[in-house]
mmCIF file with all atom_site columns, C-alpha atoms in Angstrom:
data_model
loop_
_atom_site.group_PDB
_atom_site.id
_atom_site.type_symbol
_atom_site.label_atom_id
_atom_site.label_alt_id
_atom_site.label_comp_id
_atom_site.label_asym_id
_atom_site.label_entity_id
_atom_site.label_seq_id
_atom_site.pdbx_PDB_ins_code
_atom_site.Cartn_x
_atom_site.Cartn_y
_atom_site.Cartn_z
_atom_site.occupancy
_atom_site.B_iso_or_equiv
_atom_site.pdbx_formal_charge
_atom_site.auth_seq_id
_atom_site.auth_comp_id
_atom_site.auth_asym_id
_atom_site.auth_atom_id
_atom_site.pdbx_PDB_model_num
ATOM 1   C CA . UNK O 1 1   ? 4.059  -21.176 -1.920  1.00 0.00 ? 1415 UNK O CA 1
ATOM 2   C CA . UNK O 1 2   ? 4.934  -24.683 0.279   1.00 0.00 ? 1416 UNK O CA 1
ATOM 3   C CA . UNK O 1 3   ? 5.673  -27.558 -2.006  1.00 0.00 ? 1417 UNK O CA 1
ATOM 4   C CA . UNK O 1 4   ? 3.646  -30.019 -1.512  1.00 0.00 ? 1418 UNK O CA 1
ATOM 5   C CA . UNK O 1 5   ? 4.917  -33.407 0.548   1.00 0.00 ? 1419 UNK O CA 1
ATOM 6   C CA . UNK O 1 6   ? 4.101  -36.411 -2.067  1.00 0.00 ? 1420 UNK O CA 1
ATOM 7   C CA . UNK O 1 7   ? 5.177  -39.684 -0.028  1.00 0.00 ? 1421 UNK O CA 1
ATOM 8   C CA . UNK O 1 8   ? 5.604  -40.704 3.250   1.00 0.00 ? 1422 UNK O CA 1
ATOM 9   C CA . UNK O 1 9   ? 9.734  -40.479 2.484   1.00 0.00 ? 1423 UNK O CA 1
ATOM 10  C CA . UNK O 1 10  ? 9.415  -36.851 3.099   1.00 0.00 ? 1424 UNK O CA 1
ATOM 11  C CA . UNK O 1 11  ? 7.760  -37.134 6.456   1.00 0.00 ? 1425 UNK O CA 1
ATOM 12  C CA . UNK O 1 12  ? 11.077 -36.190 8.739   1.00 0.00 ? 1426 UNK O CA 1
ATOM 13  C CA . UNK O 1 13  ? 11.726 -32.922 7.014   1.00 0.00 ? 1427 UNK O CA 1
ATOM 14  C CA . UNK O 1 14  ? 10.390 -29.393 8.106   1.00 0.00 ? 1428 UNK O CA 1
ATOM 15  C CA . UNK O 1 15  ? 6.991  -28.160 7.032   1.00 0.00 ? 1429 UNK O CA 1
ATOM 16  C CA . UNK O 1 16  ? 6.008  -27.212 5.222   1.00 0.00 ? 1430 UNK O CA 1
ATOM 17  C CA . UNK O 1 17  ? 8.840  -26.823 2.747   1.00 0.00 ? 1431 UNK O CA 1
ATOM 18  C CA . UNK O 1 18  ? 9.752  -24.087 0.027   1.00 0.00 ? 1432 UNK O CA 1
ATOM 19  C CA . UNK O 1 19  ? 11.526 -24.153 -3.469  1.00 0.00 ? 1433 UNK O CA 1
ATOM 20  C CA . UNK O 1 20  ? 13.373 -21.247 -4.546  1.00 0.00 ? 1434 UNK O CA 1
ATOM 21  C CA . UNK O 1 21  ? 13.828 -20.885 -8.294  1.00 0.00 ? 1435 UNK O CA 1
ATOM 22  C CA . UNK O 1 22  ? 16.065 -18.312 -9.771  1.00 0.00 ? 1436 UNK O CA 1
ATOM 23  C CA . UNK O 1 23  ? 16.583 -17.378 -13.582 1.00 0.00 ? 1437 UNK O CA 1
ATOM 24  C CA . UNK O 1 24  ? 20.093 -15.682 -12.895 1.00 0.00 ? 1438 UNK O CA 1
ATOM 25  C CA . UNK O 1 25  ? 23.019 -15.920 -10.683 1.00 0.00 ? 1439 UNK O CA 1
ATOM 26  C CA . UNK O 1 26  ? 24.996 -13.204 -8.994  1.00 0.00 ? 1440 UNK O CA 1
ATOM 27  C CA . UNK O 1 27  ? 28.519 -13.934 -8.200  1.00 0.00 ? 1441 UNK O CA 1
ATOM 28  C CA . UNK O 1 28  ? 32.328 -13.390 -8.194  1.00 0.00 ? 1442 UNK O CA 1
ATOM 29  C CA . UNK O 1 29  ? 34.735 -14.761 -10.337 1.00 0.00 ? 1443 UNK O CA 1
ATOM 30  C CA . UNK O 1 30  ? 37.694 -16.628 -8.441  1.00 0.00 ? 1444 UNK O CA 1
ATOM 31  C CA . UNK O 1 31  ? 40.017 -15.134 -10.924 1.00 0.00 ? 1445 UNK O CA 1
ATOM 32  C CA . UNK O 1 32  ? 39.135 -11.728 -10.826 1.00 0.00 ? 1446 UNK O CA 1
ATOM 33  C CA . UNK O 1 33  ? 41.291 -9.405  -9.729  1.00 0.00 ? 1447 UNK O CA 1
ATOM 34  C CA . UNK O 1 34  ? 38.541 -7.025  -8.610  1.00 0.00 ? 1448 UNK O CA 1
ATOM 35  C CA . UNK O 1 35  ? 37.111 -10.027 -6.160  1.00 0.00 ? 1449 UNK O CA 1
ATOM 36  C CA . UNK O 1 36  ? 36.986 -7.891  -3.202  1.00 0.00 ? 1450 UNK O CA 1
ATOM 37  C CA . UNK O 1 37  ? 35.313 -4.904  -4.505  1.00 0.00 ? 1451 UNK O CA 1
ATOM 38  C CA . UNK O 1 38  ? 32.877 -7.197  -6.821  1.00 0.00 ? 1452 UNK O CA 1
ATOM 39  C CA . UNK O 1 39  ? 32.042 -8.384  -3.144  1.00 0.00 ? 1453 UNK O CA 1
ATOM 40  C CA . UNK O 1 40  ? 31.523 -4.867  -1.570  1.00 0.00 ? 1454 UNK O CA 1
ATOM 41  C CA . UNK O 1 41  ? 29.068 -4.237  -4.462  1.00 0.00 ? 1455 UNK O CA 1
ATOM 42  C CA . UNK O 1 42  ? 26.679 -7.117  -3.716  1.00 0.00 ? 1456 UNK O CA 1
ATOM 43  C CA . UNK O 1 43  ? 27.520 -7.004  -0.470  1.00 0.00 ? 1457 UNK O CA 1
ATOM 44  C CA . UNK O 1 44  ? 25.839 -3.041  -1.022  1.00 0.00 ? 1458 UNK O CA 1
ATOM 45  C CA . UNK O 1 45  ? 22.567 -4.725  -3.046  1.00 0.00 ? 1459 UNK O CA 1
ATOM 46  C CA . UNK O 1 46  ? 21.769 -7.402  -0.561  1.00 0.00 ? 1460 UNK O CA 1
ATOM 47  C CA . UNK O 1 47  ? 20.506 -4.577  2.110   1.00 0.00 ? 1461 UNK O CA 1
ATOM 48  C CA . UNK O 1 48  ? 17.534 -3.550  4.019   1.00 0.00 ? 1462 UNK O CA 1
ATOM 49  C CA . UNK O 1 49  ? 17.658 -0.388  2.321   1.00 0.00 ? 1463 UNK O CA 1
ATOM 50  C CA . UNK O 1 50  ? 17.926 -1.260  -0.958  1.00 0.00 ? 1464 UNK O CA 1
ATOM 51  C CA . UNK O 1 51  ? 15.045 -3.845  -0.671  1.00 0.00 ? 1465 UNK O CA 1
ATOM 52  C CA . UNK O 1 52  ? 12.825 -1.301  0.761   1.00 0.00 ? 1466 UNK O CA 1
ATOM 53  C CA . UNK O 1 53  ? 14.198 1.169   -2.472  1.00 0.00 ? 1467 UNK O CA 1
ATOM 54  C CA . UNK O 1 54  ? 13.014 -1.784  -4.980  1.00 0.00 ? 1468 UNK O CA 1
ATOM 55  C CA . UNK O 1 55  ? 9.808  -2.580  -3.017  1.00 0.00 ? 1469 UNK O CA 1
ATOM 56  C CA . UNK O 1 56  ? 8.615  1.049   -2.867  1.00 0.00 ? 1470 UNK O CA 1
ATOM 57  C CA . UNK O 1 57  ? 8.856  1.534   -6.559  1.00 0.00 ? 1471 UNK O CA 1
ATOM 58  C CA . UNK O 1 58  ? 8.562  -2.106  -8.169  1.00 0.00 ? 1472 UNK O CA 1
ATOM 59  C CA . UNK O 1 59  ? 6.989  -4.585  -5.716  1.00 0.00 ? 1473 UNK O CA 1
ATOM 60  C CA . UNK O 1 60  ? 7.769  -7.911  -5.946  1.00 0.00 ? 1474 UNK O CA 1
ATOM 61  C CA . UNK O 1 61  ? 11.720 -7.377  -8.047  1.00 0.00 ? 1475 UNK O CA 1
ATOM 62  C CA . UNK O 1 62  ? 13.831 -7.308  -4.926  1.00 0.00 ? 1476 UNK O CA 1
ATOM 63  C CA . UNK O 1 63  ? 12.221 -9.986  -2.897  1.00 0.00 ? 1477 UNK O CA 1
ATOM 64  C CA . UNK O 1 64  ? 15.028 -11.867 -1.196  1.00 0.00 ? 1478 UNK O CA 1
ATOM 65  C CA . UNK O 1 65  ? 15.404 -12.965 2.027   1.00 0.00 ? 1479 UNK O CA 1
ATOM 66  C CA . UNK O 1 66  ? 17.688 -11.299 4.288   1.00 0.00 ? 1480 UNK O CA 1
ATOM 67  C CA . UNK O 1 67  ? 18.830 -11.900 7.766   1.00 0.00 ? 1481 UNK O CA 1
ATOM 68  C CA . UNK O 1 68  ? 16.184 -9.512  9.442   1.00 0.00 ? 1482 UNK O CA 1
ATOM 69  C CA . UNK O 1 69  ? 12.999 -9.349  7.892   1.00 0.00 ? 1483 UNK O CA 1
ATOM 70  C CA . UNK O 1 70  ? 12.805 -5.903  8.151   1.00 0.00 ? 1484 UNK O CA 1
ATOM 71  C CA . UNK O 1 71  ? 9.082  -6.181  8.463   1.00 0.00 ? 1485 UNK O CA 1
ATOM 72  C CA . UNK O 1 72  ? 7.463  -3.065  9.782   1.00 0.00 ? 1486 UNK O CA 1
ATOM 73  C CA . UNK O 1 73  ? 9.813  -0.989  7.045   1.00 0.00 ? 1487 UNK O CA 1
ATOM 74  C CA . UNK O 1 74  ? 9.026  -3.256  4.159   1.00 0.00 ? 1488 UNK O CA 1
ATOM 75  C CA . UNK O 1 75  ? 5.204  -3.168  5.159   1.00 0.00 ? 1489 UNK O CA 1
ATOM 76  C CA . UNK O 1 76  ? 5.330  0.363   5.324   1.00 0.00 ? 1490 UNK O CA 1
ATOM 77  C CA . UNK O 1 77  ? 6.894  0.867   1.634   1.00 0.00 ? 1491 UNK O CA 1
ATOM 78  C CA . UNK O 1 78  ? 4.994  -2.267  0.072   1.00 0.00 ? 1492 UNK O CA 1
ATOM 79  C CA . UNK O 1 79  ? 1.691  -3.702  -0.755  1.00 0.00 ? 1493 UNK O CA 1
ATOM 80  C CA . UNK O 1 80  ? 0.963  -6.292  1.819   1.00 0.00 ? 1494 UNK O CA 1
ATOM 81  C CA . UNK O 1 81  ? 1.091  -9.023  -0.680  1.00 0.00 ? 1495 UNK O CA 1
ATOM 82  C CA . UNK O 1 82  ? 4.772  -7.869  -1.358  1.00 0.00 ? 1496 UNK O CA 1
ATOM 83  C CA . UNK O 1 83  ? 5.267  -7.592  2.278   1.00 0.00 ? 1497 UNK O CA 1
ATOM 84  C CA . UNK O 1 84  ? 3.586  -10.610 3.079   1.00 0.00 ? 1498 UNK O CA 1
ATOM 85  C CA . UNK O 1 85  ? 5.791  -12.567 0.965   1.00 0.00 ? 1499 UNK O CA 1
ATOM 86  C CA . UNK O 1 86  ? 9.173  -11.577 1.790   1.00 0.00 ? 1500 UNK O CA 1
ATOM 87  C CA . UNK O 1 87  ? 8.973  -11.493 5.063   1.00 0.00 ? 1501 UNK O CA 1
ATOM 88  C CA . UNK O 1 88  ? 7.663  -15.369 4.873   1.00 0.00 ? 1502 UNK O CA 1
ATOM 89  C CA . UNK O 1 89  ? 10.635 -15.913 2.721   1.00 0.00 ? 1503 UNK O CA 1
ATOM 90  C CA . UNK O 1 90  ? 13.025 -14.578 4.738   1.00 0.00 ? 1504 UNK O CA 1
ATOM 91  C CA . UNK O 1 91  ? 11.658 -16.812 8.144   1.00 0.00 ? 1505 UNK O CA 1
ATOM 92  C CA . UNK O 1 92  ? 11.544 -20.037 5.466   1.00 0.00 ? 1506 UNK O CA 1
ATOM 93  C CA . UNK O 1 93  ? 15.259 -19.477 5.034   1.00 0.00 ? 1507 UNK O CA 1
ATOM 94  C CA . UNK O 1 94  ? 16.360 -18.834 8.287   1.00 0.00 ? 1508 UNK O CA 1
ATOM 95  C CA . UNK O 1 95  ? 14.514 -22.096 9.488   1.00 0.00 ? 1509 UNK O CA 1
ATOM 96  C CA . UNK O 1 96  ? 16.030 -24.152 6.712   1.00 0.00 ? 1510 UNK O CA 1
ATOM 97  C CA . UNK O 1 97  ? 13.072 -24.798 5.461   1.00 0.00 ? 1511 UNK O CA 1
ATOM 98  C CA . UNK O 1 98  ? 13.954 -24.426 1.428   1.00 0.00 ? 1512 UNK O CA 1
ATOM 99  C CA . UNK O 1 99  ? 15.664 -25.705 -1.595  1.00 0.00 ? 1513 UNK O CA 1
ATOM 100 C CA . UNK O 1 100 ? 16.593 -24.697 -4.950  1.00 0.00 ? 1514 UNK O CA 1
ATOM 101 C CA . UNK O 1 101 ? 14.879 -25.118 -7.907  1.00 0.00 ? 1515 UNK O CA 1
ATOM 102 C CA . UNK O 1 102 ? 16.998 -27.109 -10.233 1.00 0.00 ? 1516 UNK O CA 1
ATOM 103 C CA . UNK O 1 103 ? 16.952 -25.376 -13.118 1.00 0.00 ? 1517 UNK O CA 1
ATOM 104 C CA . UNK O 1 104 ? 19.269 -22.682 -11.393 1.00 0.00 ? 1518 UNK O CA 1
ATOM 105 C CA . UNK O 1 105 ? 22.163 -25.030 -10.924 1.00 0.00 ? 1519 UNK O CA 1
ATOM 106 C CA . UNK O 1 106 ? 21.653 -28.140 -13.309 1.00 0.00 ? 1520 UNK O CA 1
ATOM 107 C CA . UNK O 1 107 ? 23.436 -28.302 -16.180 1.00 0.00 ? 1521 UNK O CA 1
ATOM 108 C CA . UNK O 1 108 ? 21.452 -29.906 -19.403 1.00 0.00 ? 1522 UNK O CA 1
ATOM 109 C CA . UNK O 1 109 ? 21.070 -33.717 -19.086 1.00 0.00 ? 1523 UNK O CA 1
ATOM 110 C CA . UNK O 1 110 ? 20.961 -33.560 -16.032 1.00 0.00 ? 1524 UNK O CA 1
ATOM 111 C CA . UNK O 1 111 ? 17.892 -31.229 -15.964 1.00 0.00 ? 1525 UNK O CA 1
ATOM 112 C CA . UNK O 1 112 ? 16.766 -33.475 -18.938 1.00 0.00 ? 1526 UNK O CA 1
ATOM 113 C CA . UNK O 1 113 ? 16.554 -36.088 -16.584 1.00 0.00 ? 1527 UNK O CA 1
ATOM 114 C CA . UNK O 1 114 ? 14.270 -33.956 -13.748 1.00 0.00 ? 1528 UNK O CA 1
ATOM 115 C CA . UNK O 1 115 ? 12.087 -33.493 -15.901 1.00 0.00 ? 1529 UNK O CA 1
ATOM 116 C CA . UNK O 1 116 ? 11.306 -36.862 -17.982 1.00 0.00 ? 1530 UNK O CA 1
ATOM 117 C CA . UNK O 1 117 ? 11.469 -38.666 -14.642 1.00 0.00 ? 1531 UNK O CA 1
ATOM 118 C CA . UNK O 1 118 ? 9.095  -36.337 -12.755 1.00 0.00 ? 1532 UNK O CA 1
ATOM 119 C CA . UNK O 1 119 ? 5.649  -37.722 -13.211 1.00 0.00 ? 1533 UNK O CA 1
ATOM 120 C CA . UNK O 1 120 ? 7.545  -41.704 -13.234 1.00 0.00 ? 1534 UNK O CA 1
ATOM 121 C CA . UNK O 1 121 ? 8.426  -40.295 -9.505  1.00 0.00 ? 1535 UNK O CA 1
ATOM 122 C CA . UNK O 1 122 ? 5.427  -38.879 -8.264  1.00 0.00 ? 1536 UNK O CA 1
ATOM 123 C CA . UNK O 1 123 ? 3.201  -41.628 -9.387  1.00 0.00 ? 1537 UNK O CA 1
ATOM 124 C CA . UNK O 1 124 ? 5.607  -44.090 -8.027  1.00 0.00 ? 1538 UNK O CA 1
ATOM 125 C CA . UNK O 1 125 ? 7.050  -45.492 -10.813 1.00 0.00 ? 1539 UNK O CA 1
ATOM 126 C CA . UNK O 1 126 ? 10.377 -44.884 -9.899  1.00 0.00 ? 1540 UNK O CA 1
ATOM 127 C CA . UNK O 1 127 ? 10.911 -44.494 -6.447  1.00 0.00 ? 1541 UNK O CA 1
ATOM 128 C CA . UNK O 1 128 ? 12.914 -40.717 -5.195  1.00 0.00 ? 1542 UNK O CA 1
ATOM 129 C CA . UNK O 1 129 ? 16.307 -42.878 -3.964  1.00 0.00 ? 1543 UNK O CA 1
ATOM 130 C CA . UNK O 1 130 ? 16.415 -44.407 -7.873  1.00 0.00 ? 1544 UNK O CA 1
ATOM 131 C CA . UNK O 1 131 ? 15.798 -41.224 -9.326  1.00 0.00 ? 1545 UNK O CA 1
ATOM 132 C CA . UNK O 1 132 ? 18.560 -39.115 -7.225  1.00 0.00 ? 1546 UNK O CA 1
ATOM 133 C CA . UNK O 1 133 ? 20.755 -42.012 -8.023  1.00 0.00 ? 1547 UNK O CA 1
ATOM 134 C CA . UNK O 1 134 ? 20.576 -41.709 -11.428 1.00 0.00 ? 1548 UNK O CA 1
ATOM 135 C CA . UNK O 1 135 ? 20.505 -38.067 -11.437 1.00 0.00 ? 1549 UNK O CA 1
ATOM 136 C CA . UNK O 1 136 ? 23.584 -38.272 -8.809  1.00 0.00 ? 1550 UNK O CA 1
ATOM 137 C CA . UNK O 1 137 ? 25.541 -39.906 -11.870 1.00 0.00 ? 1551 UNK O CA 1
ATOM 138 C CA . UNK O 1 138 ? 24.014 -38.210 -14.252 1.00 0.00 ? 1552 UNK O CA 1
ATOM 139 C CA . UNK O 1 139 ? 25.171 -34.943 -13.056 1.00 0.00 ? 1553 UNK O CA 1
ATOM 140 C CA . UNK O 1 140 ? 28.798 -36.391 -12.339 1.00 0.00 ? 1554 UNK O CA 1
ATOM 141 C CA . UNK O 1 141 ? 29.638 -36.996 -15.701 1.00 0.00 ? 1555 UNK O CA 1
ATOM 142 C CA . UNK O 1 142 ? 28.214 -33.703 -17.208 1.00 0.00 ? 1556 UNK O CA 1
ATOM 143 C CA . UNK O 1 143 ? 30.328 -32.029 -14.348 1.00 0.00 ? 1557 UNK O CA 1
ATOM 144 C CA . UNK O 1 144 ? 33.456 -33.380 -15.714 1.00 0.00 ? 1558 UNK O CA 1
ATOM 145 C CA . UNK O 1 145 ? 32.783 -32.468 -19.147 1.00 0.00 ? 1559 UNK O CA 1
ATOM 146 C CA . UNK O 1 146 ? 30.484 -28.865 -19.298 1.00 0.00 ? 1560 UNK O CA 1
ATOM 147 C CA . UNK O 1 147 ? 30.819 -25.753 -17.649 1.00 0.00 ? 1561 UNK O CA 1
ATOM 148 C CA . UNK O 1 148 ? 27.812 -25.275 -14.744 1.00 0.00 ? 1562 UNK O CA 1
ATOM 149 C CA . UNK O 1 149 ? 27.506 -23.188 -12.385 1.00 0.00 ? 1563 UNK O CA 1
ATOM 150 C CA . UNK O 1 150 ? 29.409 -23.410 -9.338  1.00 0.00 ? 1564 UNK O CA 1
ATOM 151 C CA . UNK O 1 151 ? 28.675 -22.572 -5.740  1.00 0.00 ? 1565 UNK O CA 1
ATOM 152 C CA . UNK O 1 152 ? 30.810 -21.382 -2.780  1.00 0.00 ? 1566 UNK O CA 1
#
Protein backbone atom coordinates (compact mmCIF):
# COMPACT_ATOMS: atom_id res chain seq x y z
CA UNK A 1 0.00 0.00 0.00
CA UNK A 2 1.49 3.84 -0.97
CA UNK A 3 2.14 5.85 2.12
CA UNK A 4 0.42 8.59 2.14
CA UNK A 5 2.27 12.23 1.31
CA UNK A 6 1.35 14.47 4.58
CA UNK A 7 2.99 18.02 3.72
CA UNK A 8 3.98 19.84 0.95
CA UNK A 9 7.92 18.90 2.08
CA UNK A 10 7.37 15.65 0.40
CA UNK A 11 6.25 17.06 -2.89
CA UNK A 12 9.77 16.38 -4.96
CA UNK A 13 9.87 12.71 -4.20
CA UNK A 14 8.41 9.81 -6.41
CA UNK A 15 4.80 8.77 -6.14
CA UNK A 16 3.48 7.49 -4.81
CA UNK A 17 5.88 6.08 -2.25
CA UNK A 18 6.15 2.60 -0.36
CA UNK A 19 7.40 1.47 3.19
CA UNK A 20 8.81 -1.82 3.57
CA UNK A 21 8.68 -3.26 7.08
CA UNK A 22 10.45 -6.40 7.99
CA UNK A 23 10.33 -8.42 11.39
CA UNK A 24 13.74 -10.28 10.65
CA UNK A 25 16.96 -9.81 8.95
CA UNK A 26 18.92 -12.17 6.78
CA UNK A 27 22.57 -11.70 6.64
CA UNK A 28 26.28 -12.69 6.90
CA UNK A 29 28.46 -12.28 9.61
CA UNK A 30 31.81 -10.34 8.69
CA UNK A 31 33.61 -12.75 10.88
CA UNK A 32 32.46 -15.85 9.69
CA UNK A 33 34.54 -18.03 8.22
CA UNK A 34 31.78 -19.65 6.15
CA UNK A 35 30.99 -15.93 4.54
CA UNK A 36 31.11 -17.13 1.09
CA UNK A 37 29.01 -20.13 1.27
CA UNK A 38 26.48 -18.28 3.86
CA UNK A 39 26.29 -16.02 0.62
CA UNK A 40 25.70 -18.87 -1.96
CA UNK A 41 22.80 -19.97 0.32
CA UNK A 42 20.81 -16.72 0.18
CA UNK A 43 22.10 -16.03 -2.84
CA UNK A 44 20.01 -19.75 -3.66
CA UNK A 45 16.64 -18.30 -1.62
CA UNK A 46 16.45 -14.96 -3.29
CA UNK A 47 15.35 -16.75 -6.79
CA UNK A 48 12.60 -16.83 -9.24
CA UNK A 49 12.20 -20.33 -8.54
CA UNK A 50 12.07 -20.44 -5.14
CA UNK A 51 9.50 -17.54 -4.98
CA UNK A 52 7.29 -19.29 -7.34
CA UNK A 53 7.96 -22.71 -4.83
CA UNK A 54 6.69 -20.44 -1.72
CA UNK A 55 3.89 -18.74 -3.72
CA UNK A 56 2.41 -22.01 -5.05
CA UNK A 57 2.08 -23.52 -1.66
CA UNK A 58 1.87 -20.46 0.89
CA UNK A 59 0.89 -17.22 -0.89
CA UNK A 60 1.92 -14.22 0.38
CA UNK A 61 5.46 -15.80 2.67
CA UNK A 62 7.99 -15.27 -0.07
CA UNK A 63 6.93 -11.95 -1.40
CA UNK A 64 10.10 -10.04 -2.15
CA UNK A 65 11.04 -8.15 -4.85
CA UNK A 66 13.47 -9.39 -7.23
CA UNK A 67 15.15 -8.00 -10.22
CA UNK A 68 12.58 -9.48 -12.81
CA UNK A 69 9.20 -9.67 -11.75
CA UNK A 70 8.74 -12.85 -13.02
CA UNK A 71 5.14 -12.04 -13.66
CA UNK A 72 3.47 -14.44 -16.00
CA UNK A 73 5.21 -17.47 -13.74
CA UNK A 74 4.21 -16.01 -10.43
CA UNK A 75 0.58 -15.34 -11.84
CA UNK A 76 0.42 -18.67 -13.01
CA UNK A 77 1.39 -20.37 -9.47
CA UNK A 78 -0.44 -17.58 -7.29
CA UNK A 79 -3.69 -16.03 -6.46
CA UNK A 80 -3.81 -12.76 -8.24
CA UNK A 81 -3.81 -10.86 -5.05
CA UNK A 82 -0.38 -12.61 -4.33
CA UNK A 83 0.61 -11.93 -7.81
CA UNK A 84 -0.66 -8.62 -7.88
CA UNK A 85 1.37 -7.62 -5.05
CA UNK A 86 4.74 -8.76 -5.74
CA UNK A 87 5.01 -7.90 -8.89
CA UNK A 88 4.03 -4.10 -7.73
CA UNK A 89 6.69 -4.55 -5.19
CA UNK A 90 9.23 -5.56 -7.23
CA UNK A 91 8.57 -2.32 -9.97
CA UNK A 92 8.35 0.03 -6.50
CA UNK A 93 11.90 -1.09 -5.83
CA UNK A 94 13.40 -0.94 -8.98
CA UNK A 95 12.04 2.73 -9.38
CA UNK A 96 13.31 3.73 -5.97
CA UNK A 97 10.27 4.37 -4.93
CA UNK A 98 10.52 2.79 -1.11
CA UNK A 99 11.88 2.95 2.33
CA UNK A 100 12.22 0.95 5.33
CA UNK A 101 10.14 0.74 8.06
CA UNK A 102 12.07 1.73 11.09
CA UNK A 103 11.46 -0.71 13.32
CA UNK A 104 13.75 -3.09 11.17
CA UNK A 105 16.88 -1.09 11.73
CA UNK A 106 16.30 1.28 14.84
CA UNK A 107 17.66 0.42 17.82
CA UNK A 108 15.38 1.30 21.12
CA UNK A 109 15.38 5.06 21.89
CA UNK A 110 15.70 5.78 18.93
CA UNK A 111 12.48 3.96 17.84
CA UNK A 112 11.14 5.41 21.19
CA UNK A 113 11.50 8.58 19.69
CA UNK A 114 9.47 7.62 16.12
CA UNK A 115 6.97 6.86 17.78
CA UNK A 116 6.19 9.59 20.65
CA UNK A 117 6.99 12.21 18.02
CA UNK A 118 4.72 10.81 15.28
CA UNK A 119 1.38 12.44 15.72
CA UNK A 120 3.59 15.99 17.12
CA UNK A 121 4.88 15.57 13.27
CA UNK A 122 1.98 14.94 11.34
CA UNK A 123 -0.14 17.52 12.95
CA UNK A 124 2.64 19.94 12.65
CA UNK A 125 3.78 20.33 15.87
CA UNK A 126 7.14 19.59 15.20
CA UNK A 127 8.13 20.10 11.87
CA UNK A 128 9.96 16.60 9.81
CA UNK A 129 13.67 18.58 9.65
CA UNK A 130 13.35 18.94 13.82
CA UNK A 131 12.25 15.58 14.21
CA UNK A 132 15.09 13.81 11.91
CA UNK A 133 17.39 16.07 13.76
CA UNK A 134 16.70 14.86 16.89
CA UNK A 135 16.31 11.40 15.83
CA UNK A 136 19.74 11.94 13.74
CA UNK A 137 21.37 12.40 17.34
CA UNK A 138 19.37 10.32 18.94
CA UNK A 139 20.40 7.39 16.98
CA UNK A 140 24.21 8.52 17.14
CA UNK A 141 24.60 8.06 20.60
CA UNK A 142 22.69 4.68 20.91
CA UNK A 143 25.04 3.61 17.95
CA UNK A 144 28.04 4.13 20.00
CA UNK A 145 26.81 2.39 22.91
CA UNK A 146 24.20 -0.79 21.75
CA UNK A 147 24.50 -3.34 19.31
CA UNK A 148 21.92 -2.62 16.07
CA UNK A 149 21.77 -3.91 13.19
CA UNK A 150 24.11 -3.10 10.58
CA UNK A 151 23.83 -2.81 6.83
CA UNK A 152 26.26 -3.39 3.92
Amino acid sequence: MPFPLLRQETAGLPQPLFVFGTASLLGINSASPVADDAALVLDALFTQDVRRSFSAALPGDWNIPLADADAAALRAVSPSVFADSAVGLTEVVRDGRYGYATWSFFPPRAEALVVSQVRDVVEGRVTVRQHLAELDATFAEERATVLIPGLL
